[in-house]
Structure formats: structure tokens, C-alpha cells
PDB file of C-alpha atoms and ligand atoms in Angstrom:
ATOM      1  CA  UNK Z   1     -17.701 -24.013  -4.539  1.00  0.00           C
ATOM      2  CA  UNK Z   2     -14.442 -24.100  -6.189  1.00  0.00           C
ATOM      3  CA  UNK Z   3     -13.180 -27.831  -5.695  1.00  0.00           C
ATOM      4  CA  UNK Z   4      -9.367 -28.849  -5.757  1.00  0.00           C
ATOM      5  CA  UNK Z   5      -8.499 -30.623  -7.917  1.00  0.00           C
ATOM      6  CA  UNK Z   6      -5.531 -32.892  -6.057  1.00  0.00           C
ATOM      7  CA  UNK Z   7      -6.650 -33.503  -2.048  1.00  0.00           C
ATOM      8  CA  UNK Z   8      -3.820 -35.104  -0.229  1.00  0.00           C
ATOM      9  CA  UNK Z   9      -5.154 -36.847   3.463  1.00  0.00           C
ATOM     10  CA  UNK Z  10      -2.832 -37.985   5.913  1.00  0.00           C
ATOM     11  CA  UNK Z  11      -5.571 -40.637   7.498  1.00  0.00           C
ATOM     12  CA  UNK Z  12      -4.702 -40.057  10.847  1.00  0.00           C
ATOM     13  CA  UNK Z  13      -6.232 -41.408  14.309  1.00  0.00           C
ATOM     14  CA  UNK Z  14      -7.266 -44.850  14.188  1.00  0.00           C
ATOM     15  CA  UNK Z  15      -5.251 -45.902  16.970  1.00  0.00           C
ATOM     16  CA  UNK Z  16      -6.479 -42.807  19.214  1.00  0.00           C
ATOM     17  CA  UNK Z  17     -10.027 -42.888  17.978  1.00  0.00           C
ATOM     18  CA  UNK Z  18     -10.526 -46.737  19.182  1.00  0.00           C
ATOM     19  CA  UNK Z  19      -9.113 -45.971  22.341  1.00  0.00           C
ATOM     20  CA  UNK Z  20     -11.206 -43.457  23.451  1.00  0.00           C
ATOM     21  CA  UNK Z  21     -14.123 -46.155  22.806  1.00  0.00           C
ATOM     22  CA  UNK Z  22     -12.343 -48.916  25.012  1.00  0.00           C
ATOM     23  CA  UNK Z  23     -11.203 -50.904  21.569  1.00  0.00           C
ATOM     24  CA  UNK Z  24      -8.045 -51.842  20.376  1.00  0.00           C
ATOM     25  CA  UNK Z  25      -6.138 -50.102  17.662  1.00  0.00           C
ATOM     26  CA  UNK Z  26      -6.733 -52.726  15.210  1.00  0.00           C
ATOM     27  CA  UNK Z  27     -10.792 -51.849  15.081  1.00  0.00           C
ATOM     28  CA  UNK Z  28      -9.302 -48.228  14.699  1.00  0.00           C
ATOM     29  CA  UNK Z  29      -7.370 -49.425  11.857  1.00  0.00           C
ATOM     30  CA  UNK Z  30     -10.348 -51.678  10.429  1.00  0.00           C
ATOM     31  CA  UNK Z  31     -13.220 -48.421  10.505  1.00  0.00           C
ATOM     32  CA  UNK Z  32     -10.730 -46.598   9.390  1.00  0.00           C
ATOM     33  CA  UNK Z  33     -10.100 -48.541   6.279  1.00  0.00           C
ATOM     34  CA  UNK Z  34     -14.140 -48.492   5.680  1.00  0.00           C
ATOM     35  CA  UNK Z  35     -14.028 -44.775   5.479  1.00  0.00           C
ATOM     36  CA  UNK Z  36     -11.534 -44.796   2.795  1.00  0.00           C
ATOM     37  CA  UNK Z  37     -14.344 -46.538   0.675  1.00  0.00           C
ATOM     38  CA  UNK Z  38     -16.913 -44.212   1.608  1.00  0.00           C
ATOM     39  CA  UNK Z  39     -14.135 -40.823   0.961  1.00  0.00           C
ATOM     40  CA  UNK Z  40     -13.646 -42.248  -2.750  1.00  0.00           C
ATOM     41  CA  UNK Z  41     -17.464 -42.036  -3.226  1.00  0.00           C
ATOM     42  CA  UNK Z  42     -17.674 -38.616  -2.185  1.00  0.00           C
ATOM     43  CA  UNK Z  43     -14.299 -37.237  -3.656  1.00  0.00           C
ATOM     44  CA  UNK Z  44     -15.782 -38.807  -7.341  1.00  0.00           C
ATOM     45  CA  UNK Z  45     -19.449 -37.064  -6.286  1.00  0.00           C
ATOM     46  CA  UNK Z  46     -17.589 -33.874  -5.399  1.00  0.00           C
ATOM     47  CA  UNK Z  47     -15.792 -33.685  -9.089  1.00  0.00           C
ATOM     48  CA  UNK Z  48     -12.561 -33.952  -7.018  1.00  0.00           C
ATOM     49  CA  UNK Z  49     -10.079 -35.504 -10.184  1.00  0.00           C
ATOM     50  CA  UNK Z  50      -7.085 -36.757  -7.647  1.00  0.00           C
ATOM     51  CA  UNK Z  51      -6.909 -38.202  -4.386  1.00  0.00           C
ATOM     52  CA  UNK Z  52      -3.592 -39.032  -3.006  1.00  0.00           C
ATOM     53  CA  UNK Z  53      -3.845 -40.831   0.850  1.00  0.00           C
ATOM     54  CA  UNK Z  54      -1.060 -41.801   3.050  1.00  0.00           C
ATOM     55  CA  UNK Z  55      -2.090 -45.458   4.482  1.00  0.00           C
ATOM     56  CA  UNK Z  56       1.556 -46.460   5.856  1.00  0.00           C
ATOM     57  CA  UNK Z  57       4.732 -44.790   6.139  1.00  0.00           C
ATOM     58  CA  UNK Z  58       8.232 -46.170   5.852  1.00  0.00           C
ATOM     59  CA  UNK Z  59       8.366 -45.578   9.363  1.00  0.00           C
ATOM     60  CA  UNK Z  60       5.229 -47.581  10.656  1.00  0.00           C
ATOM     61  CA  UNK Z  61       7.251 -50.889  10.559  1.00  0.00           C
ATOM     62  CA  UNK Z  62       8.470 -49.376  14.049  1.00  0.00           C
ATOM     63  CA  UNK Z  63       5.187 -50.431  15.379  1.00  0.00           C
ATOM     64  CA  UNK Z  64       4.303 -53.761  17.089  1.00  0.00           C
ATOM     65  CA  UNK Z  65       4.131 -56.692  15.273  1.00  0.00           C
ATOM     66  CA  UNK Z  66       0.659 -57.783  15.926  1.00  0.00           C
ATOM     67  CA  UNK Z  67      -0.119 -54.091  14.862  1.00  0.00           C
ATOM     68  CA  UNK Z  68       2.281 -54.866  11.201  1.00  0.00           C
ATOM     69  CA  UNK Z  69       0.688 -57.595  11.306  1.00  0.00           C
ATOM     70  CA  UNK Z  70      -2.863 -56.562  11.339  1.00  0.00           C
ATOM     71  CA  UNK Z  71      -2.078 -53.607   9.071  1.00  0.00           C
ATOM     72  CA  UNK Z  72      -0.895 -56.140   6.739  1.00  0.00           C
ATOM     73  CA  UNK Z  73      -4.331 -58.396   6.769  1.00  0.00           C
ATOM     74  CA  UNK Z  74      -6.315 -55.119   6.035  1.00  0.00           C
ATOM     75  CA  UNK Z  75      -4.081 -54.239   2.953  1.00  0.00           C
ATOM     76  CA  UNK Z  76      -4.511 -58.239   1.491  1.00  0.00           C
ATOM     77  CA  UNK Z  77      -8.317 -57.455   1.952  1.00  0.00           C
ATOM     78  CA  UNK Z  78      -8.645 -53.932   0.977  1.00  0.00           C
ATOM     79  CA  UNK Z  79      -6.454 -54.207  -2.121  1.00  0.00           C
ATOM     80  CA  UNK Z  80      -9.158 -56.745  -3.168  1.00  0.00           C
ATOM     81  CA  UNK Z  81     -11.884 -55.196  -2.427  1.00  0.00           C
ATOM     82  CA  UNK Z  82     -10.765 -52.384  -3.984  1.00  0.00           C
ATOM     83  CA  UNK Z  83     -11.077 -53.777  -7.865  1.00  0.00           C
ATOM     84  CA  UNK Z  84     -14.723 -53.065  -6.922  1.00  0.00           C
ATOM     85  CA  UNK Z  85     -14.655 -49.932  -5.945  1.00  0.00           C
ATOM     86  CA  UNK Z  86     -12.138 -49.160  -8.926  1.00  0.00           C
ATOM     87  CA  UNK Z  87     -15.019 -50.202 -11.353  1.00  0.00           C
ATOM     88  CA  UNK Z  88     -17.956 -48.705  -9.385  1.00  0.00           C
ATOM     89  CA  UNK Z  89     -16.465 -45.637  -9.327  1.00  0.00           C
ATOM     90  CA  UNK Z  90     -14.420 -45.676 -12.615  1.00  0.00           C
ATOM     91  CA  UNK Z  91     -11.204 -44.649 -10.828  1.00  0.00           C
ATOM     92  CA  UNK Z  92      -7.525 -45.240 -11.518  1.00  0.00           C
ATOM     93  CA  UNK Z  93      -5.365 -46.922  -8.613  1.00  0.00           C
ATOM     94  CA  UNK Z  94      -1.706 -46.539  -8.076  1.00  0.00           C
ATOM     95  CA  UNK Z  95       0.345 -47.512  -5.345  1.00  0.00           C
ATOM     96  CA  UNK Z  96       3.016 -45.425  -4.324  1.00  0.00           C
ATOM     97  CA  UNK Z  97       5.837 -46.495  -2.205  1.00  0.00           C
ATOM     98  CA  UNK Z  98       8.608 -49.210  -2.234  1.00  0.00           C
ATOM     99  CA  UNK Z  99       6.319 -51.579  -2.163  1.00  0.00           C
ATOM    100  CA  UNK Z 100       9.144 -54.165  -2.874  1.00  0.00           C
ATOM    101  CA  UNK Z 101       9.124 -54.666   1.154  1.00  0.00           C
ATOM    102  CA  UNK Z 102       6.053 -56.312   1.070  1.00  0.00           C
ATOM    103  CA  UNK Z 103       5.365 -59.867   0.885  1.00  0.00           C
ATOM    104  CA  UNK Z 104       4.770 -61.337  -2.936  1.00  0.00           C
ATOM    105  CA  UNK Z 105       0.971 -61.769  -2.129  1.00  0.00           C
ATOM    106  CA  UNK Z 106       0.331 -57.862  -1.394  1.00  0.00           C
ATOM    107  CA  UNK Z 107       2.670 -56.958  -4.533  1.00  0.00           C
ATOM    108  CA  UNK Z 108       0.833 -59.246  -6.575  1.00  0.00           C
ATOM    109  CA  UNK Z 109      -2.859 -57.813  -5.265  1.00  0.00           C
ATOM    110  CA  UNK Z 110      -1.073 -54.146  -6.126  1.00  0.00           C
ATOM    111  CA  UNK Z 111      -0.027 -54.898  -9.768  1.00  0.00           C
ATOM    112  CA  UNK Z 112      -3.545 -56.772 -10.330  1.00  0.00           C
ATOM    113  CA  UNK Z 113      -5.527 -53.489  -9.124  1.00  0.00           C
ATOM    114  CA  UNK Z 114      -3.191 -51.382 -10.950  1.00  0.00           C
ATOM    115  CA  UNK Z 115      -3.769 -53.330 -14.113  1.00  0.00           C
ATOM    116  CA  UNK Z 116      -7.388 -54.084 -13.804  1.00  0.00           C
ATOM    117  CA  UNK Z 117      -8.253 -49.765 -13.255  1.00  0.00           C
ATOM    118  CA  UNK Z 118      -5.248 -48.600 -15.409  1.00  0.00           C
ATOM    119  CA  UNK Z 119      -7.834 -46.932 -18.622  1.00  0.00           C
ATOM    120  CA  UNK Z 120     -10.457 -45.281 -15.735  1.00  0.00           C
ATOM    121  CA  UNK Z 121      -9.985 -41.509 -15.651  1.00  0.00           C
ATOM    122  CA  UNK Z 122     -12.887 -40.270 -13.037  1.00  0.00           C
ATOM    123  CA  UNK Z 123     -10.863 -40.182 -10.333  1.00  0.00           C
ATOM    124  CA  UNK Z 124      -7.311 -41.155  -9.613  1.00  0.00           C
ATOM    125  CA  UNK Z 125      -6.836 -42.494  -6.524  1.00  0.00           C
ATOM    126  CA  UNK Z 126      -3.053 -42.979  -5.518  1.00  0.00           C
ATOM    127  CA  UNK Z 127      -2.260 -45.181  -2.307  1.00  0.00           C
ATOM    128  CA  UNK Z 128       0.780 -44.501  -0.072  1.00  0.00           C
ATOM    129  CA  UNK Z 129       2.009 -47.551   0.968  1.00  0.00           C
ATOM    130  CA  UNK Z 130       5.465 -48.004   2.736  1.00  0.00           C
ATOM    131  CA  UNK Z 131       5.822 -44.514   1.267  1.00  0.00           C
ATOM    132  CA  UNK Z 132       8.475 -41.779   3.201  1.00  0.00           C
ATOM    133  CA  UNK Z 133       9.124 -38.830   0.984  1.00  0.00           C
ATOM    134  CA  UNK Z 134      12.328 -38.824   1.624  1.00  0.00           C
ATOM    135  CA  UNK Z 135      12.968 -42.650   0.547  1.00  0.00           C
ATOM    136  CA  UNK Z 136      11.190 -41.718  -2.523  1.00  0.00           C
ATOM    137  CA  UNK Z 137      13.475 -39.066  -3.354  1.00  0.00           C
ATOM    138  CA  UNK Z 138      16.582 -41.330  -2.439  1.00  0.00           C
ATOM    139  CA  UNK Z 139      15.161 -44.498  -5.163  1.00  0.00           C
ATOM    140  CA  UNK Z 140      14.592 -41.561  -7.561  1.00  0.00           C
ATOM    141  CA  UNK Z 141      17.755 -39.969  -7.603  1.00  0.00           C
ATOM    142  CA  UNK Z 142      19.431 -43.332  -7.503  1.00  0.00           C
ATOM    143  CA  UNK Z 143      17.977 -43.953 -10.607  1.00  0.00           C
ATOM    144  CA  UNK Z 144      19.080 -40.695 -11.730  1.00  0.00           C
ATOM    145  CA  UNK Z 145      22.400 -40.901 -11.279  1.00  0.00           C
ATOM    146  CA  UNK Z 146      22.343 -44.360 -12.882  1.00  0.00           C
ATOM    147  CA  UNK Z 147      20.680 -43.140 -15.959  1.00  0.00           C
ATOM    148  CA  UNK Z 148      23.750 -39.790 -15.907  1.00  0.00           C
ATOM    149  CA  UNK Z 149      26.233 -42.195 -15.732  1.00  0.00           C
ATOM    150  CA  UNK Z 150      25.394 -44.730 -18.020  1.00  0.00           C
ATOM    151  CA  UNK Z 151      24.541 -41.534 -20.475  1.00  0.00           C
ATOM    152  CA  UNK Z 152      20.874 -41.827 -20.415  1.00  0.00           C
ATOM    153  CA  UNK Z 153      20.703 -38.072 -19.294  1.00  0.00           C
ATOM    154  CA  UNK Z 154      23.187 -35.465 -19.034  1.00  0.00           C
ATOM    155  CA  UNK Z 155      23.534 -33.256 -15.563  1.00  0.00           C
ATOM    156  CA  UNK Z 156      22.745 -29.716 -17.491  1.00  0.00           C
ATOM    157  CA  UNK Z 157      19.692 -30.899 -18.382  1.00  0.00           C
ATOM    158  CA  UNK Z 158      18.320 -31.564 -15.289  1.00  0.00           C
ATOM    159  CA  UNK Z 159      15.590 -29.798 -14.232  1.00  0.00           C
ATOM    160  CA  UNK Z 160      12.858 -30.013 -11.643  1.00  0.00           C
ATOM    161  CA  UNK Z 161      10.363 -31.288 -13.891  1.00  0.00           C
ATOM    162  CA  UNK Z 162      13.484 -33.991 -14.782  1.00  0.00           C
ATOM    163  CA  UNK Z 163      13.217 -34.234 -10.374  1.00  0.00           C
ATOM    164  CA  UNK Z 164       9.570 -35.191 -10.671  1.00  0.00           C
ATOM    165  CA  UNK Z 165       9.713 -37.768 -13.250  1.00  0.00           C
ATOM    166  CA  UNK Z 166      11.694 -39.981 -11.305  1.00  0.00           C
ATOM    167  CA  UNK Z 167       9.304 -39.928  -8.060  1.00  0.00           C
ATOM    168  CA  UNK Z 168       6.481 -42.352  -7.642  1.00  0.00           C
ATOM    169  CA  UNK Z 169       4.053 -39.391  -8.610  1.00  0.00           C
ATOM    170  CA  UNK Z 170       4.845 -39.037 -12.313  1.00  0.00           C
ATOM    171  CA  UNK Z 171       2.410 -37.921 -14.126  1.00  0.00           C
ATOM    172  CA  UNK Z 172       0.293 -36.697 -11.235  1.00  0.00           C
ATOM    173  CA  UNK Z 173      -0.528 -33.005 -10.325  1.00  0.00           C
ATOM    174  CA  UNK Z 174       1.204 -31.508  -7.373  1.00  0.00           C
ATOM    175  CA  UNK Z 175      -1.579 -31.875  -4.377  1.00  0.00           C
ATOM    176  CA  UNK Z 176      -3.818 -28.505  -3.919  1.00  0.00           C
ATOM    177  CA  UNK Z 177      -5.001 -29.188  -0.464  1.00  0.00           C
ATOM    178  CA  UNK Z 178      -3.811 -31.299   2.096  1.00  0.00           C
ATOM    179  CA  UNK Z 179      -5.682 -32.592   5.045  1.00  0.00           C
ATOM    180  CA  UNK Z 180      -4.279 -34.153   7.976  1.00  0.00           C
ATOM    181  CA  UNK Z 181      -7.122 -35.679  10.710  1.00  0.00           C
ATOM    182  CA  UNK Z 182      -6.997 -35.932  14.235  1.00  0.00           C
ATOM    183  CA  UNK Z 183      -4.682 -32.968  15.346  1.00  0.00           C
ATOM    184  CA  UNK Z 184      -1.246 -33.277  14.394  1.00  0.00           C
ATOM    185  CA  UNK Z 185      -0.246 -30.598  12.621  1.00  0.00           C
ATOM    186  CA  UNK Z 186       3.243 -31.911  10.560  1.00  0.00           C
ATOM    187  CA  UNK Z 187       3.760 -33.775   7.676  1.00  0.00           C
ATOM    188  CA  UNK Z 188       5.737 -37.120   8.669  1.00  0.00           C
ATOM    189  CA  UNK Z 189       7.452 -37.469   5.753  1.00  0.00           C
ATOM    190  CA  UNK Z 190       4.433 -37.183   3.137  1.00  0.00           C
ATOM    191  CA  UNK Z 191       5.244 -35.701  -0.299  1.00  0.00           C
ATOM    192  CA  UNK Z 192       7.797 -33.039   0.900  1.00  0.00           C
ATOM    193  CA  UNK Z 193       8.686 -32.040  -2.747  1.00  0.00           C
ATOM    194  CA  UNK Z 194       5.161 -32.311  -4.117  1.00  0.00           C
ATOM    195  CA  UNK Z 195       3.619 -29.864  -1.505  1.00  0.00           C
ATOM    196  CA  UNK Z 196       5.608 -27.049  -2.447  1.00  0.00           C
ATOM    197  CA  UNK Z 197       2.339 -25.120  -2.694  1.00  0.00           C
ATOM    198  CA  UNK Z 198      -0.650 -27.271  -0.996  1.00  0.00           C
ATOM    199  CA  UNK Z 199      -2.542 -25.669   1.158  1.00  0.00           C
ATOM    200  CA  UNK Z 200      -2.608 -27.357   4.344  1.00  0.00           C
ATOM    201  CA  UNK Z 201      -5.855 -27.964   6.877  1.00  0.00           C
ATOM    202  CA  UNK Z 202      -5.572 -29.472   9.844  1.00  0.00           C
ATOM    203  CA  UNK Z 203      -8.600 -30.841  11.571  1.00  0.00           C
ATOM    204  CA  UNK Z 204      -9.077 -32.604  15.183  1.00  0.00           C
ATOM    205  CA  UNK Z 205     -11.572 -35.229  14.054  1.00  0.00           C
ATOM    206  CA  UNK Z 206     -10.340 -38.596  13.822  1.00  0.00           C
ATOM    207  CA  UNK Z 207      -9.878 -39.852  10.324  1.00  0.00           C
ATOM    208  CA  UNK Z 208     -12.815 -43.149  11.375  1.00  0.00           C
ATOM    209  CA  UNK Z 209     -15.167 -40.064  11.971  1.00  0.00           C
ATOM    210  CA  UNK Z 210     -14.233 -38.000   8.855  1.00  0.00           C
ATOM    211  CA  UNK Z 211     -17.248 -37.990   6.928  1.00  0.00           C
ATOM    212  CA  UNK Z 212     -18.670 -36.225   3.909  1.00  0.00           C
ATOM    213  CA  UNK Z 213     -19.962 -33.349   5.750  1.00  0.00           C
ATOM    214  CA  UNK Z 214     -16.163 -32.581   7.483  1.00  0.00           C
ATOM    215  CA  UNK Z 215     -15.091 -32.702   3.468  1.00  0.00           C
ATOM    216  CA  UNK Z 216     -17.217 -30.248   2.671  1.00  0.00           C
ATOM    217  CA  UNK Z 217     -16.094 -27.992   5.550  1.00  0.00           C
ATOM    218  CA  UNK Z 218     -12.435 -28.590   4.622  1.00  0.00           C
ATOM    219  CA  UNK Z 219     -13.532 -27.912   0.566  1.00  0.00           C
ATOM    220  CA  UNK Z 220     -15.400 -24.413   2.193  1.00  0.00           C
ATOM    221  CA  UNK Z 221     -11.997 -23.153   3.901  1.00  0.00           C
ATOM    222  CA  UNK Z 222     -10.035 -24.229   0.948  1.00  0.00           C
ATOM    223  CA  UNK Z 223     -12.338 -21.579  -1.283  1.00  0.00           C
ATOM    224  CA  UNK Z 224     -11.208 -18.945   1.600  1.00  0.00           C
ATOM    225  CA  UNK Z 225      -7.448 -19.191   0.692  1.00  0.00           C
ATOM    226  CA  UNK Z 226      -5.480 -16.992  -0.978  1.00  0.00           C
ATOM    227  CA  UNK Z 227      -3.261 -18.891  -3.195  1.00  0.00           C
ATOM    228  CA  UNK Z 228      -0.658 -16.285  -4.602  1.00  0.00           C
ATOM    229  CA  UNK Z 229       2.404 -18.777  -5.818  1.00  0.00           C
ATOM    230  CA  UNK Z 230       4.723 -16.118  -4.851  1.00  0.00           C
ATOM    231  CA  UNK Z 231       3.160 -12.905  -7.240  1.00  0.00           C
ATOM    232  CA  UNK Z 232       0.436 -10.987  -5.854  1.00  0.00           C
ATOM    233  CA  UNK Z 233      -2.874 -10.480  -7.453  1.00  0.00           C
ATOM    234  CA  UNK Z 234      -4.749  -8.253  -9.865  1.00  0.00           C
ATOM    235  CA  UNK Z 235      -7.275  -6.299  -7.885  1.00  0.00           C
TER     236      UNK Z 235
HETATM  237  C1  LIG A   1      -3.317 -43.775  11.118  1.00  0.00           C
HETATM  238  O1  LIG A   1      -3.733 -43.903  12.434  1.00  0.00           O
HETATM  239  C2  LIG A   1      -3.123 -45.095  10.410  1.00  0.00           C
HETATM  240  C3  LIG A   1      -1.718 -45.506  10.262  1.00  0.00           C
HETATM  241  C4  LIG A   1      -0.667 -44.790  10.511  1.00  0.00           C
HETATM  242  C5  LIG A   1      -1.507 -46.859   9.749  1.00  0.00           C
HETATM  243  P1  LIG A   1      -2.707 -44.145  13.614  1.00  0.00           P
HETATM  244  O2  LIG A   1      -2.454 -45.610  13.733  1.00  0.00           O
HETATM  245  O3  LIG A   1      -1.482 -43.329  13.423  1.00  0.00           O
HETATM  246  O4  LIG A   1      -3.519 -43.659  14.867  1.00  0.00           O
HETATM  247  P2  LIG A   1      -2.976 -42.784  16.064  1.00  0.00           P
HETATM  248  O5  LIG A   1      -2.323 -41.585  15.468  1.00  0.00           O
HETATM  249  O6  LIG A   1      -2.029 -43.624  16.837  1.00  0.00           O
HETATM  250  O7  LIG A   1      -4.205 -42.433  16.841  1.00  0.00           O
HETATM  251  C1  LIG A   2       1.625 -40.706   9.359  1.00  0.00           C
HETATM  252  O1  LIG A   2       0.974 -40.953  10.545  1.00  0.00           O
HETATM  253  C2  LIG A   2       1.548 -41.898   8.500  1.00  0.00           C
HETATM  254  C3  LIG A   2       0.204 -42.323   8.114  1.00  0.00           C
HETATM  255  C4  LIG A   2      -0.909 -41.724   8.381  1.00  0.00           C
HETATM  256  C5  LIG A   2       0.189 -43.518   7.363  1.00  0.00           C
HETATM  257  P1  LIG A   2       1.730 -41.402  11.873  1.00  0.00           P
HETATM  258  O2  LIG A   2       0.720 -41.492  12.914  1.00  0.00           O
HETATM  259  O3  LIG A   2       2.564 -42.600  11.621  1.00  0.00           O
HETATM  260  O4  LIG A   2       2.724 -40.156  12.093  1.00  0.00           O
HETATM  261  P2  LIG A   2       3.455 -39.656  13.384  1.00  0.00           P
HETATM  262  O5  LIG A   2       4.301 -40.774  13.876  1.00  0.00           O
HETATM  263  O6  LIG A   2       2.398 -39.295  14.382  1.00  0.00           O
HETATM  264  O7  LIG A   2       4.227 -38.459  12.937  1.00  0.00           O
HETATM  265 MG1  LIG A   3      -0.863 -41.477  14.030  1.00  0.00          MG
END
């Protein structure tokens, strides 16, 4: 089995998933946040070298405030927990996102995890948090045009590889696959200029019940695509 080596997951369903069971979207949220742990376990045991997951958009501060609010508890104790995991599984963490809209305890638990897993190179594990592709690409090209007018750069010399450097996924392959749980089938704003070329796989299990075996499936119809990049290929 030919594994990808960047999976993109838009984790998808919480809210929907603990309905159906009578609960209340924060349990969604909280089993949801377990399978994350168990997903970096398998991603590492499937040789899968980047994971990119999209925890909370720049548009999920449009949901109640006990649901911010809960969202917000998880993060404090996931980012924690997470230096753990980091060393268990020898991965590299990055946040990206403004994450300058959070309060100074979560920043503070982001740059310690970043710091603390910066030298692994098993598996890098990026975090979207307060991310919107499109408010990436706005801070990026802000800085851009600061940089060409203070003479840093010079507009004929931009390029799109001179585009990617100033988005929060520098130095991080373009995703291969991306999978999006629990039936939607868009991409709310996740890594619009990235996923030029990801293959995309929608599934209608709910991300709390996406478990290794659903991976695998995903992996299997990844291996059935034709990726052609725009040429065609030698029979
Ligand atoms: C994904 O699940 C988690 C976040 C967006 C934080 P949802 O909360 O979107 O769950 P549904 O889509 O309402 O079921
Ligand atoms: C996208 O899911 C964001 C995350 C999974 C964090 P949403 O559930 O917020 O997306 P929409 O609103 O259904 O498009
Ligand atoms: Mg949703």
C-alpha cells in the first residue's frame, strides 16, 4: 500500500455525533479530541511523515459561548497533554493559525509544545487553530507587501514558491490526501492554496468514530487514484 505522505483531516462531527447519542456537543468535542491521540499513533505506525488537522476555524468563534468556551478548556488540556504524545511518538508540533486571538495561557502552552518537539522528525503533526485559509493568505501577503516596500523583496521576483513562504505552512509539503468526516463534502476555508492537487475523500463517519480501520480504507482508495498533475501518463 502506497501511503501519502501529507494527510490533511477536516475533524468533522462532534457536535452531530453526540447528538445522535442524547449528549451534548461538548462530549462530542471531548471524544473527539481523544481520537486525535489515537490518529497520531496510527498515522506514525502507518509511515504517514505529515499530518495536518483542522481543530478550529476562524469562523467557529460564531458559535455559542459556552461552546468557545468549552473548545477553549479542551485546547489548555490537550496542548498539554500533547508534550507526551510529542515524545512518545517522536513527532514535531506546529500550530497554525493566528493564534494571537487566543488568551496568553493557550499561546504560551503553543510555543512550549512547539519548543519542547521542535528536533523530532517521525511525524509532523501541524494543528489548525483559529486557522481560515483565506486569513492566512491576507497576514501573509501583508507581510509581503511590507517586506516589497521596505525593499526586503522586489515584485519581479515573486513567485509562488515566494507565495508559500509567507503562509503558516512553510516548509511543509503540499497535503496528498485530504479527508473530511461526517458528510460534508466542502472545504470551509482549509488550505485553499495548499490543496491545489490533494486528493479529496469524503466519508460519512463521524470524526469520534474514525478509527484505524476507516484510515486504512481511506489509505486503500487513495492507492486507486490517478494522480496526473495535469500531463498524462506513460503506459
Ligand atoms: C468539528 O465538529 C469540531 C469543530 C469544528 C470544533 P463540529 O463541532 O463541527 O460538529 P458538527 O459538524 O456540528 O456535527
Ligand atoms: C470546519 O468545520 C472547521 C473544523 C473542522 C475545525 P465546520 O463544522 O466549522 O464547517 P462548516 O461550518 O460545516 O462548513
Ligand atoms: Mg461541523
Amino acid at each position: 500500500m502506497n501511503v501519502p505522505n501529507h494527510i490533511a483531516i477536516i475533524l468533522d462531527g462532534n457536535g452531530r455525533w453526540a447528538k445522535a447519542k442524547g449528549m451534548p456537543r461538548s462530549y462530542g468535542h471531548v471524544k473527539g479530541c481523544a481520537n486525535l491521540e489515537t490518529i497520531c499513533d496510527d498515522m506514525k505506525e502507518l509511515g504517514v511523515k505529515y499530518l495536518t488537522v483542522y481543530a478550529f476555524s476562524t469562523e467557529n468563534w460564531k458559535r455559542s459561548r459556552e461552546e468557545v468556551e468549552g473548545l477553549m478548556k479542551l485546547f489548555r488540556n490537550y496542548l498539554k497533554k500533547c508534550i507526551k504524545i510529542s515524545e512518545k511518538n517522536k513527532m514535531r508540533v506546529k500550530i497554525i493559525g493566528d493564534v494571537t486571538a487566543f488568551d496568553d495561557d493557550i499561546q504560551q502552552k503553543i510555543a512550549e509544545l512547539e519548543e519542547f518537539s521542535k528536533d523530532y522528525t517521525e511525524l509532523h503533526f501541524q494543528i489548525a487553530l483559529n486557522y481560515g485559509s483565506r486569513d492566512e493568505i491576507v497576514r501573509g501577503m501583508r507581510r509581503m507587501a511590507r517586506d516589497a516596500s521596505e525593499g526586503r523583496i522586489s515584485p519581479e521576483d515573486i513567485d509562488e514558491n515566494t507565495i508559500g513562504n509567507y503562509l503558516d505552512t512553510v516548509g511543509i509539503p503540499d497535503p496528498d490526501f485530504l479527508i473530511r468526516t461526517s458528510g460534508e463534502q466542502r472545504l470551509s476555508n482549509f488550505l485553499l492554496w495548499q490543496m491545489a492537487y490533494t486528493e479529496f475523500y469524503f466519508t460519512d463517519v463521524a470524526w469520534p468514530d474514525f478509527h484505524k480501520a476507516e484510515l486504512i480504507k481511506a489509505i486503500e482508495k487513495y492507492n486507486e487514484r490517478d494522480r496526473r498533475y495535469g500531463g498524462v501518463k506513460e503506459e
